[in-house]
Short mmCIF file of C-alpha atoms in Angstrom, two decimals:
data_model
loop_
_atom_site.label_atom_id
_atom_site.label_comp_id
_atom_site.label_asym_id
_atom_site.label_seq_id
_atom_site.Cartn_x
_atom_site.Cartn_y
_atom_site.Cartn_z
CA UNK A 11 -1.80 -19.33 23.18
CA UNK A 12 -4.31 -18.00 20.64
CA UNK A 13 -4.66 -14.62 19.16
CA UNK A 14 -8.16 -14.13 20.55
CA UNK A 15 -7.34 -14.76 24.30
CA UNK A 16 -8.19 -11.91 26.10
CA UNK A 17 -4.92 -12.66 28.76
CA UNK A 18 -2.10 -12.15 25.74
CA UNK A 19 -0.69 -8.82 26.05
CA UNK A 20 -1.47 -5.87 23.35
CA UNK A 21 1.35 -5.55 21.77
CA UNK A 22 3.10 -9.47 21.61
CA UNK A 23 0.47 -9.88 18.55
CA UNK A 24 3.67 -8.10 16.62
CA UNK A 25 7.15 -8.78 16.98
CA UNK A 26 8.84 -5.94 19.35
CA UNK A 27 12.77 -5.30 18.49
CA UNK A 28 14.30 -3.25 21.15
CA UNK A 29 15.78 -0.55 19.66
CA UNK A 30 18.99 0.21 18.45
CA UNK A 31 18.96 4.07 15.98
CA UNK A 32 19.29 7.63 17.49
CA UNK A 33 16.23 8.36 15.12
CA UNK A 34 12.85 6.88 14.47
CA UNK A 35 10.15 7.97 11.86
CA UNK A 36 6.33 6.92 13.81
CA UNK A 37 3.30 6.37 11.93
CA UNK A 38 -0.32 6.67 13.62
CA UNK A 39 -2.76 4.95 11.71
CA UNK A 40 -3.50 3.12 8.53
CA UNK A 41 -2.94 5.89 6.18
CA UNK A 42 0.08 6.56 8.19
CA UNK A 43 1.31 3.53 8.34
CA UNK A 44 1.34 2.98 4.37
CA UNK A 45 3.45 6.19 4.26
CA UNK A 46 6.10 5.12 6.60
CA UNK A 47 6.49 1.70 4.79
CA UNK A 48 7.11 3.49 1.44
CA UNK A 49 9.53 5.47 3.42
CA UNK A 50 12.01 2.06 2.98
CA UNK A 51 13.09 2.92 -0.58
CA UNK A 52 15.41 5.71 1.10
CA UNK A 53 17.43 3.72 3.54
CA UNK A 54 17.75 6.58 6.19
CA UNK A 55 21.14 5.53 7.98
CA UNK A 56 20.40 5.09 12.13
CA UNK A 57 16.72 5.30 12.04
CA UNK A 58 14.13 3.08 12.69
CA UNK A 59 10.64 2.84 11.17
CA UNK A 60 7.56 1.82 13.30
CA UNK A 61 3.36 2.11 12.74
CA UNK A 62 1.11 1.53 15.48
CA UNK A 63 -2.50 0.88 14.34
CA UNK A 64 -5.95 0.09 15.51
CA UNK A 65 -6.63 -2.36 12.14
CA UNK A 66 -5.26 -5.54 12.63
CA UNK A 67 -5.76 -6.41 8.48
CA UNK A 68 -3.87 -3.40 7.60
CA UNK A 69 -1.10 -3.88 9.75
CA UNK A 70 -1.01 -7.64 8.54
CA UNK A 71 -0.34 -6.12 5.28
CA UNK A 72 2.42 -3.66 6.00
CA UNK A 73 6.45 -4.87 5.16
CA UNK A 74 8.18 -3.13 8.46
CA UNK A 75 9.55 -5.03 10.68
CA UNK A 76 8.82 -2.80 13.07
CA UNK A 77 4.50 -2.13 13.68
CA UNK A 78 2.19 -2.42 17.07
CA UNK A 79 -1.64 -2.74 17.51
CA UNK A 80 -3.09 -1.06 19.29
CA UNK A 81 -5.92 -2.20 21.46
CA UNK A 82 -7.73 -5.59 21.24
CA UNK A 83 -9.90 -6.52 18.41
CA UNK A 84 -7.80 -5.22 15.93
CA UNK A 85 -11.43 -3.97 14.58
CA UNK A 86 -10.10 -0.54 13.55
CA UNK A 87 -11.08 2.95 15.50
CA UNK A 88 -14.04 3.46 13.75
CA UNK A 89 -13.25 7.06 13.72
CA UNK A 90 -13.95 7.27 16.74
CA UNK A 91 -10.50 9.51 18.45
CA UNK A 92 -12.46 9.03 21.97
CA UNK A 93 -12.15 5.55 21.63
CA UNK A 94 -8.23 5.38 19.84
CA UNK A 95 -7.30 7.88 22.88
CA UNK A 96 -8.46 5.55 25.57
CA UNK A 97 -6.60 2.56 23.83
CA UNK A 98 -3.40 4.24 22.83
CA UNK A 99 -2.72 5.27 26.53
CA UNK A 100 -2.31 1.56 26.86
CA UNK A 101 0.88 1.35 24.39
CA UNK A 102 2.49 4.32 26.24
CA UNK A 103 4.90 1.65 27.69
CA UNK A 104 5.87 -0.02 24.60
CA UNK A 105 6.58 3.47 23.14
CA UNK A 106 8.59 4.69 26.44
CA UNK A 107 11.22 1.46 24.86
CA UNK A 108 10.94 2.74 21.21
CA UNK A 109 11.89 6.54 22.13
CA UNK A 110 14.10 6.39 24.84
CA UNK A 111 17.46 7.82 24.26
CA UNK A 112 16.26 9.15 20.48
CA UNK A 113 17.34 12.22 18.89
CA UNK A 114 15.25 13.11 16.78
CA UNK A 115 11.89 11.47 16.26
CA UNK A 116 9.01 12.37 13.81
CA UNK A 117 5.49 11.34 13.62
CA UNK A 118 3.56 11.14 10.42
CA UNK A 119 -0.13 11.36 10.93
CA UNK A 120 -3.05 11.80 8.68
CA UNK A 121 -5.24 14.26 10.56
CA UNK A 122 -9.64 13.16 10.28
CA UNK A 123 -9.05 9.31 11.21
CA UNK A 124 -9.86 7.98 14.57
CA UNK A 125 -6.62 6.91 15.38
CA UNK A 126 -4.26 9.44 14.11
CA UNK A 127 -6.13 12.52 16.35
CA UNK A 128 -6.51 10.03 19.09
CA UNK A 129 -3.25 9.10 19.70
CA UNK A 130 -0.67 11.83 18.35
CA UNK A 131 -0.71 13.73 21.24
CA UNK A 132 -0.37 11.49 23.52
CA UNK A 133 2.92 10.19 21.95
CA UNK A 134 3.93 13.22 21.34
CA UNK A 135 3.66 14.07 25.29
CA UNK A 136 5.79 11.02 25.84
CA UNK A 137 8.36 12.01 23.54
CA UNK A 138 8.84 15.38 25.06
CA UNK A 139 8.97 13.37 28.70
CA UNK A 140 11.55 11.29 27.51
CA UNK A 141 13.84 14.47 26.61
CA UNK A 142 13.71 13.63 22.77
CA UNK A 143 16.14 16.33 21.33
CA UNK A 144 13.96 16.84 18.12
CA UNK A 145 10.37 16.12 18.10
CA UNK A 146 8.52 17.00 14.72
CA UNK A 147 5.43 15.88 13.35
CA UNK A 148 4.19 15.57 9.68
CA UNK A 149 0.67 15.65 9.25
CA UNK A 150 -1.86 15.44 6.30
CA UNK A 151 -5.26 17.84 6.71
CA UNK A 152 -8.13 16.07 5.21
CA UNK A 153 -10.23 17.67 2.32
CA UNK A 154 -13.08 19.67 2.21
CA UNK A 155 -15.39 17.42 0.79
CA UNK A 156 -14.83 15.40 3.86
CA UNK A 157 -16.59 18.14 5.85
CA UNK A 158 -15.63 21.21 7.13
CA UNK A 159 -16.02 20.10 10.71
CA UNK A 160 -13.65 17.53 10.23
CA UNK A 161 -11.21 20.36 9.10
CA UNK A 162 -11.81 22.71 11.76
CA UNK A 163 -11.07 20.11 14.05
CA UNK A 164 -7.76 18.73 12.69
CA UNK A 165 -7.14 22.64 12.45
CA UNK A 166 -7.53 22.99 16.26
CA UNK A 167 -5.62 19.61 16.87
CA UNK A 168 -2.71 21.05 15.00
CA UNK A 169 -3.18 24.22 17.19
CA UNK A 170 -2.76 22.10 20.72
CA UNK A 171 0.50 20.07 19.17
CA UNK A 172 2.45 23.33 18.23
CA UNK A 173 2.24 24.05 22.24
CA UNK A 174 4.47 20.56 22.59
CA UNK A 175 6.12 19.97 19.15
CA UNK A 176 9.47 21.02 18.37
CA UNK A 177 8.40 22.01 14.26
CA UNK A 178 5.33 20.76 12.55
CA UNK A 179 4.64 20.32 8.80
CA UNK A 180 0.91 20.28 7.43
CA UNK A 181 0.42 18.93 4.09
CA UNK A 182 -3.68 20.25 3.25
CA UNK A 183 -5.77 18.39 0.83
CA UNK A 184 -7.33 21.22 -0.50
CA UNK A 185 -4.28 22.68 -1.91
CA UNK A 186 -2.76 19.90 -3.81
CA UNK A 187 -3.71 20.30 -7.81
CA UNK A 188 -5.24 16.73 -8.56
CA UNK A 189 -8.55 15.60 -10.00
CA UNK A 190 -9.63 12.71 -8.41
CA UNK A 191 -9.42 11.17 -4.76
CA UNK A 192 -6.85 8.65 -6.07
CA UNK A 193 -4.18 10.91 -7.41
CA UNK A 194 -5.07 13.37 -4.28
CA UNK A 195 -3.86 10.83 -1.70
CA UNK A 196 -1.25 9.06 -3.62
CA UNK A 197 0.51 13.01 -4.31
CA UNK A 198 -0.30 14.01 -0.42
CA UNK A 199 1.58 10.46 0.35
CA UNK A 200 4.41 11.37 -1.45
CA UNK A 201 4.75 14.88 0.15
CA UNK A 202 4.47 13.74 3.50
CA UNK A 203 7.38 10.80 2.82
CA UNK A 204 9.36 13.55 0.72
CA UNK A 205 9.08 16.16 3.73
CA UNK A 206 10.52 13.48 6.22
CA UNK A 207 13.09 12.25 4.16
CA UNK A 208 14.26 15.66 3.35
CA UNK A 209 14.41 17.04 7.03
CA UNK A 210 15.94 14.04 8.39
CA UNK A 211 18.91 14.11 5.62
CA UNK A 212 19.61 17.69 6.97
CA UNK A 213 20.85 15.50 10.25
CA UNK A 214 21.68 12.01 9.23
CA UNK A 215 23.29 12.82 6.27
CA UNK A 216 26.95 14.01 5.92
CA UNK A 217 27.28 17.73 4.94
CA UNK A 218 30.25 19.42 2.95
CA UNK A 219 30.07 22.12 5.06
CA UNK A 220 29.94 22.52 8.97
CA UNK A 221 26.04 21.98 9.27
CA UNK A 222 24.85 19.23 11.71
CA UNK A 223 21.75 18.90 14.69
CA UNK A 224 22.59 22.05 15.90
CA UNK A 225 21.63 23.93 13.12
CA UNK A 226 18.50 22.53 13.15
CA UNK A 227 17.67 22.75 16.34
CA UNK A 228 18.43 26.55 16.11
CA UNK A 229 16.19 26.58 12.94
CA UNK A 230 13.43 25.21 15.15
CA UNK A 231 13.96 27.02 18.44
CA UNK A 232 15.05 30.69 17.22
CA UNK A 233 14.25 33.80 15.84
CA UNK A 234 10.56 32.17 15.17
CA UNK A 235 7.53 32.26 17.77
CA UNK A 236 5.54 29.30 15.18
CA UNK A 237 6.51 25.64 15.38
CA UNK A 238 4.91 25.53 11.35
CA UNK A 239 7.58 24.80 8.97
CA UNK A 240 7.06 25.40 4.99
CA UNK A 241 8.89 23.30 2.62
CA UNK A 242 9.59 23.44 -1.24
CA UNK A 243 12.04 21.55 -3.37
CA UNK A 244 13.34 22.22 -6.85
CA UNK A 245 15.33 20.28 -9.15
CA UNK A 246 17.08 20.58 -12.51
CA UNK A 247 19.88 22.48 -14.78
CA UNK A 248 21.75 25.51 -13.40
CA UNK A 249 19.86 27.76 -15.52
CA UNK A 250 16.32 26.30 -14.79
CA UNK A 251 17.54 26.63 -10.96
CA UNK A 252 18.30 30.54 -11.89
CA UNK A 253 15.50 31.54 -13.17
CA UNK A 254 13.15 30.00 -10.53
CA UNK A 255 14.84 31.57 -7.44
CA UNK A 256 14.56 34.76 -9.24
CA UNK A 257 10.90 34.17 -8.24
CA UNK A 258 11.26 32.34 -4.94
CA UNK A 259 8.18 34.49 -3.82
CA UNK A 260 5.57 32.29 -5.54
CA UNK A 261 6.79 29.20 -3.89
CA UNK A 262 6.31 30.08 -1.11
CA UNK A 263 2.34 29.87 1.18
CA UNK A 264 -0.06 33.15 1.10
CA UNK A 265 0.83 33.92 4.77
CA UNK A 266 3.69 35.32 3.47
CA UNK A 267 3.39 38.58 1.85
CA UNK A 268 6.42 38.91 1.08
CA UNK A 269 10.19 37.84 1.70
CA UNK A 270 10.80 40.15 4.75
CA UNK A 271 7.99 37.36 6.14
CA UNK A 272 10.56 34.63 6.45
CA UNK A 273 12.09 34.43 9.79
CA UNK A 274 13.91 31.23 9.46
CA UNK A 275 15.37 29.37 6.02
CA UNK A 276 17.39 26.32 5.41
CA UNK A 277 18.73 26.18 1.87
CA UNK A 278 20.09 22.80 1.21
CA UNK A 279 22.35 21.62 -2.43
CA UNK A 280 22.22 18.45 -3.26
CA UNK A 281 24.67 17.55 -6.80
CA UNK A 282 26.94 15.19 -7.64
CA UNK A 283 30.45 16.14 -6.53
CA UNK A 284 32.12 13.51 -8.86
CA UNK A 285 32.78 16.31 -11.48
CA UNK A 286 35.97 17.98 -13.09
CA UNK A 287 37.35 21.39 -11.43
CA UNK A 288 36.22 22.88 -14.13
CA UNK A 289 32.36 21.66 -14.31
CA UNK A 290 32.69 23.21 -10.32
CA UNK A 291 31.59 27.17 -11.94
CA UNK A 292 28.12 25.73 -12.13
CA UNK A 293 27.79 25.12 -8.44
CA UNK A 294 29.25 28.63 -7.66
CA UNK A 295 26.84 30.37 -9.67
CA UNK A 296 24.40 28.71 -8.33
CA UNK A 297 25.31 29.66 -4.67
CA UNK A 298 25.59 33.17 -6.09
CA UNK A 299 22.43 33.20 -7.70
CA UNK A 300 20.98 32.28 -4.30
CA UNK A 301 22.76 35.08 -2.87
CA UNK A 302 22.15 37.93 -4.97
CA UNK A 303 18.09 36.47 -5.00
CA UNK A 304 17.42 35.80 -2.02
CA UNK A 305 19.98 36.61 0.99
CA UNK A 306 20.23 39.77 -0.14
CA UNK A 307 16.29 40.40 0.18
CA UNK A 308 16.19 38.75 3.82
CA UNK A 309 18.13 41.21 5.93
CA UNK A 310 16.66 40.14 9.47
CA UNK A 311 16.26 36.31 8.30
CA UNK A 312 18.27 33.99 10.18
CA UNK A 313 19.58 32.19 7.29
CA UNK A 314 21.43 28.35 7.33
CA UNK A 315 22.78 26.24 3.99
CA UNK A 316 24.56 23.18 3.50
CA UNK A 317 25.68 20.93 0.69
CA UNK A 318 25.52 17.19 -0.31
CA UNK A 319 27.14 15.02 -2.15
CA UNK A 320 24.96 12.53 -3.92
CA UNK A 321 26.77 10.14 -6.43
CA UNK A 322 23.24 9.01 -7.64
CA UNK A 323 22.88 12.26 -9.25
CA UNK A 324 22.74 12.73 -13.06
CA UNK A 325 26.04 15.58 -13.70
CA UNK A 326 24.66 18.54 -14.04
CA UNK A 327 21.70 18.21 -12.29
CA UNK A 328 20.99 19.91 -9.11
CA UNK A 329 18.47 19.81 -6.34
CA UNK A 330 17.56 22.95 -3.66
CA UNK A 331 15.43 22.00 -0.44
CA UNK A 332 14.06 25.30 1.15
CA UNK A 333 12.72 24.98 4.70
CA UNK A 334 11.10 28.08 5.59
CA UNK A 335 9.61 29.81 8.66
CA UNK A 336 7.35 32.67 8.41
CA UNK A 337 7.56 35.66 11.29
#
């Protein structure tokens, strides 16, 4: 049967592979959908990858196995949400198969396309009727210069998702430091990717301590009335790490005014453990420098940490992921 005839079903144009991971990463839309296939290089253990689309050439183009048009001509939304909104509803039943019995799933959507604002709630509403444990969503706010009313919009979007989301994470145009439209995308690209990565190694990954999906969960549900989460990394020497979490202030978004603001932190280590007992001091002093810095300024803060063991990792070398939420 042809591509074109109107009687093939939606989604037999791609491949569907039932699935078989407690966790799934979701892309809505082309921009999304680029993201999540970069998202390959890290090789999450037990999660599946997927991109539903409205433009059949740019989904032609994407590597994963796993991606879904939506609606017929494969024409693209035209930024029009109205019309990605009426077409999504259509792939609700292909999704019910991709979420059911998931943990954790997060969608990645760049906020000012037609299909991204279109569909994202809808799948997110199907996620929370399927009992996912941990729904989050990553999503990109477009620039200024694309008009303000595109922002205030996406702004109020994000506003009617916290009411259903289980954490969100908003990477904003207008505060990332590049020049040009090409370097602004490709570093908001890599934020978004480096956000998801980073959260879902908190639960897929295997901790040295006692830190699984329950301390996640109760970074999400407690202590916090917001579903925004704020994320930093750093990375580096033992002494470079010191003297930035002196300072942990400035890394952190102007809705905090100061540290008592921070209702909710994960601090995560990430080193090579392959090291002589001896070359261990560094990773004490670390922890204590986190301590005496920052613990001991956040009284009422419901505070979580965990270590990992990465073998990758250049000896003496050390990276911190801080996820923060604000009171």
């Amino acid at each position: 049967m042809e591509e074109n005839d109107s009687t093939k079903p939606v989604f037999d144009f791609f491949d569907f592979q039932p699935k078989t991971c407690s966790f799934s990463i979701i892309g809505i839309g082309g921009g999304a959908g680029r993201i999540v296939e970069k998202m390959q290089k890290y090789e999450l253990p037990d999660t599946n990858l997927y991109v539903f689309g409205m433009n059949k050439k740019e989904m032609r183009e994407l590597s994963l196995a796993h991606k879904y048009l939506i609606g017929t001509d494969g024409l693209g939304s035209g930024k029009d949400r109205r019309l990605a909104e009426a077409e999504c509803k259509k792939s609700l039943p292909c999704l019910k198969q991709i979420l059911a019995d998931k943990l954790v799933s997060i969608f990645i959507v760049c906020l000012g396309g037609g299909t991204g604002e279109g569909c994202i709630k809808h799948f997110l509403q199907k996620a929370v009727d399927l009992k996912v444990k941990v729904k989050l969503v990553v999503a990109t706010l477009p620039h200024s210069s694309e008009g303000m009313e595109k922002r205030r919009n996406a702004v109020k979007l994000l506003g009617e998702l916290e009411k259903i989301a289980d954490g969100i994470f908003v990477v904003d145009y207008d505060a990332l430091p590049c020049h040009t439209l090409s370097e602004l995308f490709e570093e908001a690209n890599k934020r978004v990717a480096n956000i998801a990565n980073s959260f879902f190694s908190l639960i897929i990954k295997h901790s040295l301590i006692c830190f699984d999906l329950n301390d996640v969960r109760s970074f999400l549900g407690y202590h916090s009335c917001t579903k925004f989460i704020d994320y930093f990394t750093l990375s580096g020497s033992v002494d470079y790490l010191k003297a930035e979490l002196k300072n942990i202030r400035k890394f952190l978004p102007a809705k905090y005014v100061s540290l008592e603001d921070v209702s909710n932190l994960i601090f995560a280590l990430y080193y090579n453990r392959k090291v002589d007992d001896d070359d261990n001091d560094p990773v004490r002093e670390l922890l204590g420098v986190f301590h005496d810095c920052v613990i001991m300024k956040l009284e009422n803060t419901e505070i979580k940490w965990t270590m990992f063991d990465v073998p990758t990792m250049s000896i003496g070398i050390f990276r911190i992921d801080i996820f923060t939420k604000c009171n």
